[in-house]
Structures are given as structure tokens and as C-alpha cells.
Coordinates of C-alpha atoms in Angstrom, one line a residue:
M977 CA 84.1 89.4 77.6
K978 CA 86.9 87.1 76.5
A979 CA 90.3 88.7 78.0
P980 CA 92.8 89.8 75.5
G981 CA 96.5 88.2 75.0
R982 CA 99.1 89.3 77.4
N983 CA 100.6 91.5 74.6
E984 CA 97.4 92.7 72.8
P985 CA 95.7 96.1 73.3
C986 CA 93.7 96.4 76.7
W987 CA 89.9 96.1 76.3
C988 CA 89.6 99.5 78.3
N989 CA 91.4 101.7 75.3
S990 CA 94.0 103.0 77.5
G991 CA 96.7 102.3 74.5
K992 CA 98.5 100.0 77.0
K993 CA 99.1 96.3 76.3
Y994 CA 96.9 94.3 78.6
K995 CA 99.6 92.9 80.5
H996 CA 100.7 96.4 81.8
C997 CA 97.1 97.8 82.2
H998 CA 93.9 95.4 83.5
R999 CA 95.7 91.9 83.6
D1000 CA 95.0 90.4 87.0
I1001 CA 93.6 93.8 88.4
E1002 CA 91.0 92.2 90.1
S1003 CA 93.4 90.4 92.6
K1004 CA 95.1 94.0 93.4
P1005 CA 94.2 95.8 96.7
P1006 CA 91.4 98.2 96.0
V1007 CA 92.1 102.0 96.1
E1008 CA 92.0 103.2 99.9
F1009 CA 89.5 106.1 100.5
H1010 CA 92.2 108.2 102.1
A1011 CA 94.4 107.6 98.9
V1012 CA 91.3 109.5 96.9
I1013 CA 90.9 112.3 99.3
Q1014 CA 95.1 112.9 99.1
A1015 CA 95.0 112.8 95.4
L1016 CA 92.2 115.3 95.3
K1017 CA 94.0 117.4 97.5
S1018 CA 97.3 117.1 95.5
F1019 CA 95.1 118.3 92.5
E1020 CA 93.8 121.4 94.3
K1021 CA 97.3 122.3 94.9
S1022 CA 98.6 121.6 91.3
M1023 CA 95.6 123.9 89.9
K1024 CA 96.4 126.7 91.5
K1025 CA 97.4 129.4 88.7
C1026 CA 96.4 132.8 87.7
S1027 CA 94.0 132.7 84.7
V1028 CA 94.9 135.8 82.8
P1029 CA 96.3 135.7 79.2
I1030 CA 100.1 134.5 79.0
S1031 CA 101.1 137.7 77.8
L1032 CA 99.8 139.2 81.3
L1033 CA 101.4 136.6 83.5
H1034 CA 104.8 138.5 84.3
E1035 CA 102.6 141.1 86.1
C1036 CA 101.5 138.2 88.6
S1037 CA 102.1 138.1 92.2
S1038 CA 103.4 134.7 93.9
K1039 CA 100.3 134.4 95.8
I1040 CA 97.2 132.6 94.2
I1041 CA 93.9 133.4 96.0
N1042 CA 90.6 132.2 96.6
A1043 CA 88.8 134.4 94.2
H1044 CA 85.3 134.7 94.3
T1045 CA 83.0 134.5 91.0
V1046 CA 80.1 136.0 93.1
S1047 CA 81.1 139.1 94.8
K1048 CA 81.4 138.5 98.6
S1049 CA 80.7 142.2 99.6
S1050 CA 78.2 143.5 97.3
S1051 CA 76.3 140.2 96.4
L1052 CA 76.7 137.2 98.9
K1053 CA 76.6 139.5 101.9
A1054 CA 73.3 141.0 100.7
I1055 CA 71.5 137.7 100.9
S1056 CA 73.4 136.2 103.6
K1057 CA 71.9 135.5 107.3
D1058 CA 74.7 135.5 109.8
G1059 CA 77.2 135.4 107.4
H1060 CA 75.8 132.2 105.6
V1061 CA 74.2 131.5 102.5
L1062 CA 72.6 128.2 101.3
E1063 CA 74.3 126.1 98.5
T1064 CA 73.0 123.3 96.5
S1065 CA 75.1 120.0 96.1
V1066 CA 75.0 116.5 95.3
D1067 CA 75.3 114.3 98.3
S1068 CA 77.2 110.9 96.9
K1069 CA 77.5 108.1 99.4
T1070 CA 78.5 104.6 98.6
S1071 CA 75.8 103.3 100.7
A1072 CA 72.9 105.1 99.1
A1073 CA 72.0 106.7 95.9
S1074 CA 72.8 110.3 95.1
K1075 CA 70.7 113.1 96.4
I1076 CA 70.4 116.8 96.1
V1077 CA 71.1 118.6 99.4
I1078 CA 70.5 122.4 100.5
K1079 CA 73.2 123.3 103.1
E1080 CA 74.8 126.3 104.7
I1081 CA 78.1 127.7 103.7
G1082 CA 80.0 130.8 105.0
I1083 CA 80.5 133.6 102.3
N1084 CA 84.1 133.4 102.9
K1085 CA 83.9 130.2 101.3
A1086 CA 81.1 130.4 98.8
S1087 CA 81.9 130.8 95.1
V1088 CA 85.7 130.7 95.3
F1089 CA 88.3 129.1 93.4
S1090 CA 92.3 129.5 93.1
G1091 CA 92.4 131.0 89.7
F1092 CA 93.7 134.4 90.0
C1093 CA 96.9 135.8 91.7
S1094 CA 96.2 138.7 94.3
V1095 CA 97.5 141.3 91.7
H1096 CA 95.2 140.4 89.1
D1097 CA 92.3 139.6 91.0
K1098 CA 92.4 143.0 92.4
N1099 CA 93.4 145.0 89.6
L1100 CA 91.3 143.2 86.8
F1101 CA 88.0 143.4 88.8
A1102 CA 88.4 146.6 90.5
P1103 CA 85.6 148.4 88.4
I1104 CA 83.0 146.1 89.2
E1105 CA 84.3 145.3 92.8
D1106 CA 85.5 149.0 94.2
G1107 CA 82.1 150.7 92.5
P1108 CA 78.7 150.0 91.5
F1109 CA 77.9 147.8 88.7
R1110 CA 77.2 149.7 85.6
V1111 CA 75.4 148.3 82.3
I1112 CA 78.3 148.9 80.2
P1113 CA 80.6 146.9 77.9
L1114 CA 83.6 146.9 80.5
H1115 CA 81.6 145.9 83.3
C1116 CA 79.6 143.3 81.3
F1117 CA 82.8 141.9 80.2
L1118 CA 84.5 141.6 83.7
V1119 CA 81.6 139.7 85.2
T1120 CA 81.6 137.4 82.1
Y1121 CA 85.3 137.0 82.1
R1122 CA 85.6 136.0 85.7
G1123 CA 82.9 133.4 85.3
I1124 CA 84.2 131.8 82.1
S1125 CA 87.7 131.5 83.9
K1126 CA 86.1 129.6 86.7
E1127 CA 84.1 127.4 84.6
F1128 CA 87.5 126.5 82.3
F1129 CA 89.1 126.1 85.7
S1130 CA 86.7 123.7 86.8
K1131 CA 86.6 121.7 83.7
N1132 CA 90.5 121.4 83.8
Y1133 CA 90.0 120.0 87.6
A1134 CA 87.2 117.6 86.6
S1135 CA 89.5 116.0 83.8
K1136 CA 91.9 115.0 86.4
V1137 CA 89.2 113.5 88.6
F1138 CA 87.8 111.5 85.9
E1139 CA 91.2 110.1 85.3
L1140 CA 91.3 109.1 88.9
M1141 CA 88.0 107.5 88.6
K1142 CA 89.5 105.2 86.1
T1143 CA 92.0 104.0 88.7
L1144 CA 89.0 102.9 91.2
D1145 CA 88.4 99.3 89.4
R1146 CA 91.2 97.8 91.4
G1147 CA 90.3 94.8 93.1
K1148 CA 87.0 94.7 91.2
S1149 CA 85.4 91.9 89.3
L1150 CA 85.5 92.3 85.4
H1151 CA 82.0 93.4 85.4
H1152 CA 82.5 96.2 87.7
Q1153 CA 85.6 97.0 85.9
I1154 CA 84.0 97.6 82.8
A1155 CA 81.3 99.6 84.3
I1156 CA 83.7 101.8 86.0
Q1157 CA 85.7 102.3 82.8
A1158 CA 82.7 102.9 80.6
E1159 CA 81.4 105.5 83.1
A1160 CA 84.7 107.2 83.4
G1161 CA 85.2 107.3 79.8
R1162 CA 81.9 108.7 79.1
L1163 CA 82.5 111.5 81.7
G1164 CA 85.9 112.4 80.5
T1165 CA 85.0 112.4 76.8
N1166 CA 82.0 114.8 77.6
N1167 CA 84.4 117.1 79.9
D1168 CA 87.2 117.2 77.1
L1169 CA 84.3 118.4 74.5
T1170 CA 83.2 121.0 77.1
T1171 CA 86.8 122.2 78.0
N1172 CA 88.1 122.3 74.2
D1173 CA 84.7 124.5 73.7
L1174 CA 85.8 126.8 76.7
K1175 CA 89.3 126.9 75.8
Y1176 CA 88.2 128.5 72.4
I1177 CA 85.7 131.1 74.0
K1178 CA 88.3 132.2 76.9
S1179 CA 90.9 132.7 74.0
K1180 CA 88.4 135.1 72.5
L1181 CA 87.8 136.9 75.7
D1182 CA 91.5 137.2 76.3
D1183 CA 91.8 139.0 73.1
M1184 CA 89.4 141.4 74.0
L1185 CA 91.1 141.9 77.6
I1186 CA 94.4 142.5 76.0
S1187 CA 92.9 145.0 73.3
N1188 CA 90.2 146.6 75.5
D1189 CA 87.8 146.0 72.7
Y1190 CA 84.7 144.5 74.0
S1191 CA 82.6 144.7 70.9
G1192 CA 82.5 140.8 70.3
L1193 CA 80.6 140.3 73.6
N1194 CA 76.9 140.6 73.3
Y1195 CA 74.8 140.9 76.5
A1196 CA 71.3 141.1 77.9
V1197 CA 71.2 142.6 81.6
F1198 CA 67.9 142.2 83.4
T1199 CA 68.1 145.0 86.5
L1200 CA 65.9 143.8 89.6
D1201 CA 64.5 146.1 92.0
S1202 CA 66.3 144.2 94.7
P1203 CA 69.0 141.4 95.2
P1204 CA 68.3 138.2 93.4
P1205 CA 67.9 135.5 96.1
I1206 CA 69.6 133.0 93.8
M1207 CA 73.1 134.1 92.8
G1208 CA 75.4 132.1 90.8
S1209 CA 77.7 131.9 87.6
A1210 CA 77.8 129.3 84.8
I1211 CA 78.3 129.2 81.0
V1212 CA 76.1 126.6 79.1
G1213 CA 75.1 125.6 75.6
P1214 CA 71.2 126.1 75.9
T1215 CA 69.4 122.8 74.4
F1216 CA 65.9 124.3 75.0
D1217 CA 64.2 127.7 74.5
F1218 CA 61.8 129.4 76.7
N1219 CA 58.9 127.7 74.7
G1220 CA 60.2 124.4 75.9
N1221 CA 61.5 123.3 72.6
E1222 CA 64.8 122.5 71.1
A1223 CA 67.0 125.3 70.9
Q1224 CA 70.0 123.9 69.1
K1225 CA 71.6 120.4 68.3
I1226 CA 74.8 119.8 70.2
S1227 CA 77.2 118.0 68.4
S1228 CA 79.8 115.5 69.6
S1229 CA 82.3 116.7 66.9
P1230 CA 84.9 119.0 68.7
S1231 CA 85.5 121.1 65.5
Q1232 CA 81.4 122.1 65.9
I1233 CA 81.1 124.4 68.8
P1234 CA 77.5 124.9 70.0
D1235 CA 76.3 128.6 70.9
Y1236 CA 77.2 129.4 74.4
M1237 CA 75.7 131.8 77.0
A1238 CA 77.1 132.8 80.0
I1239 CA 74.9 133.7 83.1
N1240 CA 75.7 135.6 86.1
S1241 CA 73.3 136.7 88.9
F1242 CA 74.5 139.3 91.7
S1243 CA 73.8 142.5 93.1
S1244 CA 75.3 146.0 93.4
E1245 CA 74.1 148.9 95.6
G1246 CA 70.6 147.5 96.6
D1247 CA 69.7 146.4 92.8
G1248 CA 69.9 142.8 91.4
Y1249 CA 71.3 141.9 88.1
V1250 CA 71.2 138.9 85.7
V1251 CA 73.4 139.3 83.0
L1252 CA 73.1 136.7 80.1
S1253 CA 76.4 137.2 77.6
W1254 CA 77.8 135.5 74.7
L1255 CA 80.3 135.8 71.7
S1256 CA 78.8 137.5 68.4
E1257 CA 79.2 134.4 66.7
H1258 CA 77.1 132.4 69.3
S1259 CA 74.0 135.2 68.5
K1260 CA 71.6 132.7 66.7
T1261 CA 70.7 130.6 69.6
C1262 CA 71.0 133.3 72.1
N1263 CA 68.9 136.1 70.3
K1264 CA 66.3 133.8 69.9
L1265 CA 66.1 133.1 73.4
M1266 CA 66.1 136.9 74.1
A1267 CA 63.4 137.5 71.5
Q1268 CA 61.2 134.9 73.1
F1269 CA 61.7 136.5 76.5
L1270 CA 60.6 139.7 75.4
E1271 CA 57.6 138.6 73.0
K1272 CA 56.2 136.5 75.8
K1273 CA 56.7 139.1 78.4
L1274 CA 58.2 136.5 80.8
T1275 CA 58.8 137.8 84.5
A1276 CA 62.1 137.1 86.7
D1277 CA 60.6 134.0 87.9
S1278 CA 61.2 132.5 84.5
L1279 CA 64.8 133.9 84.7
A1280 CA 65.0 131.9 88.4
V1281 CA 63.9 128.7 86.6
F1282 CA 66.3 129.3 83.6
M1283 CA 69.0 129.5 86.3
I1284 CA 68.0 126.8 88.5
L1285 CA 68.0 124.3 85.4
L1286 CA 71.4 125.5 84.0
I1287 CA 73.7 126.7 86.6
E1288 CA 75.4 124.0 88.6
N1289 CA 76.3 125.6 91.5
F1290 CA 74.3 128.5 93.0
Y1291 CA 74.0 130.3 96.3
I1292 CA 70.7 131.1 98.0
S1293 CA 69.0 133.5 100.5
P1294 CA 68.2 131.6 103.6
S1295 CA 65.4 133.9 104.4
W1296 CA 64.0 133.4 100.8
W1297 CA 64.4 130.0 100.9
R1298 CA 62.6 129.7 104.3
S1299 CA 59.7 131.9 103.0
L1300 CA 58.8 129.2 100.4
D1301 CA 56.5 126.6 101.0
D1302 CA 57.2 122.8 100.8
E1303 CA 56.1 122.3 97.2
T1304 CA 58.1 125.5 95.8
Q1305 CA 61.0 123.9 97.6
S1306 CA 60.6 120.7 96.0
L1307 CA 60.1 122.0 92.7
I1308 CA 63.5 123.9 93.0
I1309 CA 65.2 120.7 94.1
S1310 CA 63.7 119.0 91.1
L1311 CA 64.6 121.5 88.5
Y1312 CA 68.1 121.5 89.8
A1313 CA 68.3 117.5 89.7
Q1314 CA 67.8 118.0 86.0
G1315 CA 71.0 117.8 84.2
V1316 CA 72.7 116.6 87.6
E1317 CA 71.0 113.5 88.2
D1318 CA 69.4 112.9 84.7
D1319 CA 68.4 115.0 81.3
T1320 CA 67.1 118.5 81.3
Y1321 CA 63.4 118.7 80.0
G1322 CA 62.7 121.7 78.1
D1323 CA 59.1 121.9 79.1
S1324 CA 60.2 122.6 82.8
I1325 CA 60.9 126.2 81.7
E1326 CA 57.5 126.9 81.6
N1327 CA 57.1 127.8 85.4
R1328 CA 53.8 126.9 87.3
R1329 CA 54.4 128.0 90.7
P1330 CA 55.5 131.7 92.0
L1331 CA 59.1 131.7 93.0
N1332 CA 58.7 135.4 94.4
F1333 CA 61.7 136.8 92.6
P1334 CA 62.1 140.5 92.5
S1335 CA 60.4 142.3 89.6
I1336 CA 62.4 143.3 86.5
K1337 CA 62.5 147.2 86.3
N1338 CA 64.7 147.3 83.2
I1339 CA 66.2 145.0 80.4
L1340 CA 69.2 146.3 78.1
M1341 CA 70.6 144.7 75.4
S1342 CA 73.7 145.2 73.2
P1343 CA 73.2 145.2 70.4
M1344 CA 69.5 145.5 70.6
I1345 CA 67.3 142.9 68.7

């Protein structure tokens, strides 16, 4: 690629002139590892804020806490071993290709984010923290609201990381500069699209919170006969259905929001729950998925595969994991890798090995389909 003139726009589309952007950047010292760590820590500090609607911010305390998206006392504790669960993560090292790892984490640190103040974390979620979960609109809303607040928080954090990524081409050859800028731009653009979608969805949930009217939220609650050995929270735009076929087309236009579904897996008083929820306006795709699940008479193992494919961070019962044979463990890791390391393949939803998930003892949908 021929370098632009000094006063021409930079090739990286930053909007800056070439002389103020990438000119001579290959001769500058590379970004030191400690500088990256310091920047990430500063992001964490700056991101601490309460996720409630603006009209409720006057009630906030000054203390932002590490809020759990999966309850520590009623859920994580139920599947823990010596105060620890297992978590999925991607081990990215500069000297080797990324790989999926399963490692221990203490339940005090699992599923936390600094997205609520101490007042709102306690008061808002008291109905599902201080008593048993019930399949009623309020409880399903609170589970959904907390999970989506976490996802919105994470996407805003990721946007800062992708901006930081753009600075990592200092001291690199032009070839590497182009590669780094292209990947940072691709990831940033995709993240921005999802962030805008979640901002819209959260605004709808904020309205429900303020009005105490949850009629705009649809849900399907699967009650299991014991705590699910995989717990987590996510919101996704499903691209495949339970037949392994395309569920919907995802547009790259910010004005065309796909149908999103929130997924929450947890336990309460000995029972397990998987709550799938969505805005009423996203019912087309979500209702189709639920109709297929019921028509095919699928089991909780299919729910497990659905969660493994779509939840980016989930927590695993150590006892359950160690009870699985090597082939089943490898299957779970390969399913999780889809969407993390490569594309998600719809036919993966057709589970071919038993995962020994607890049985479904009840399914309740609102509204019924």
C-alpha cells in the first residue's frame, strides 16, 4: 500500500491527517505490556456506576459493589465444591494460539460486575435474593434486568478495549499495522452494533422498572428437579433454531435490531431454573424456538447445549464436570469454542451425547403460544 501524503487522511480511517496518525509509527517504541494492564485497570475504575435508569440515580449510595448476575447464596453455592466453581475462559497467549480452558474460581468472584450501587443491588433484587424464585412477571423481569445490565456493561467495557487495541500497532511493520487496525475495526464495529441494540432493549426494561408494568416482557421458564450444573446469564440474537436451521437473518444496519433472547440459568430452594425471556416485539423468532422445543419434546440436555453454544461466560459444577467422560468434556469445550474461536454451526444444537442435566419437571410460558 502506498502511504498517503502528510496532510491526507490516514489510511486507518481514524479521521486524522496521516502526519498526526500513522506516519512513522513503525519507528515508535511498542506499547509495553504493563501499560496495557494499567489501561485496563483504569477502564475498570472508570466503568464503575449504577445501572438503574437516570430518574433513580438520586437514590444511589456512593458505594458501587461487585454485583452477582448469578446469585452466590442460592445458586453458585448449590453447585460449588469447597467454595469454588469452574468457569470457561479463553487463554490468549502471544506465544501460542488461543485455547479454551476450564479453571476454578471462588464463588465470591464468579459472575460479578461493578454495575450497581449497594442500595439498588439490595433493594431492587430483594424479591429474588431474600426469598424463593417464583414464576411470576416481577421475578422473571428482575432476573432479565440484572443479566442485561451486565451485558450492556460488558459491551461498553469492550468498546474501550477495542480502542486500546488500535494503539498496539506502534513499532510494527506496515503489514502488521494494517492487520491490527482491520481486526480492531471489525471487532469494534460488531461491538458497537450490539451495544446499540442492548441500549434500546435496556431502555425498554428501564421503562418497565419505573412503571412496574412488565407486560412487555415475554418468558419461558423451565423448572428442573435439581440445580442446573451449568449456570450463567446472557442475551443473544439466535441465528439457528432447534432444528439446526437459520432462525433469523442478522442485519449490519443499526436500525434493524434482530430478535434478542435473554438466557438465565440458576437455582432456588433446591430447584433449578432456566429462564428464557424477550421483549414482546421480538416474539417472532423466540416463539418459533419455543414451539420447536415443545413439538420435538426436547429434554434439558438440549437446553444445556443451547446455553453452552450461546453463553460466553458460564459456571460449572465441579462434581458434574468430573463425572463426565473425556469425550463428553471435549464435546462441551468444542461447543463453547463455537462463537468464541469460530462461527456457530446450527446443527450443533442436535445433541448426540447425554449431558446428564436434571430433568424438566415443568414449563411455563407467558403468554402461552
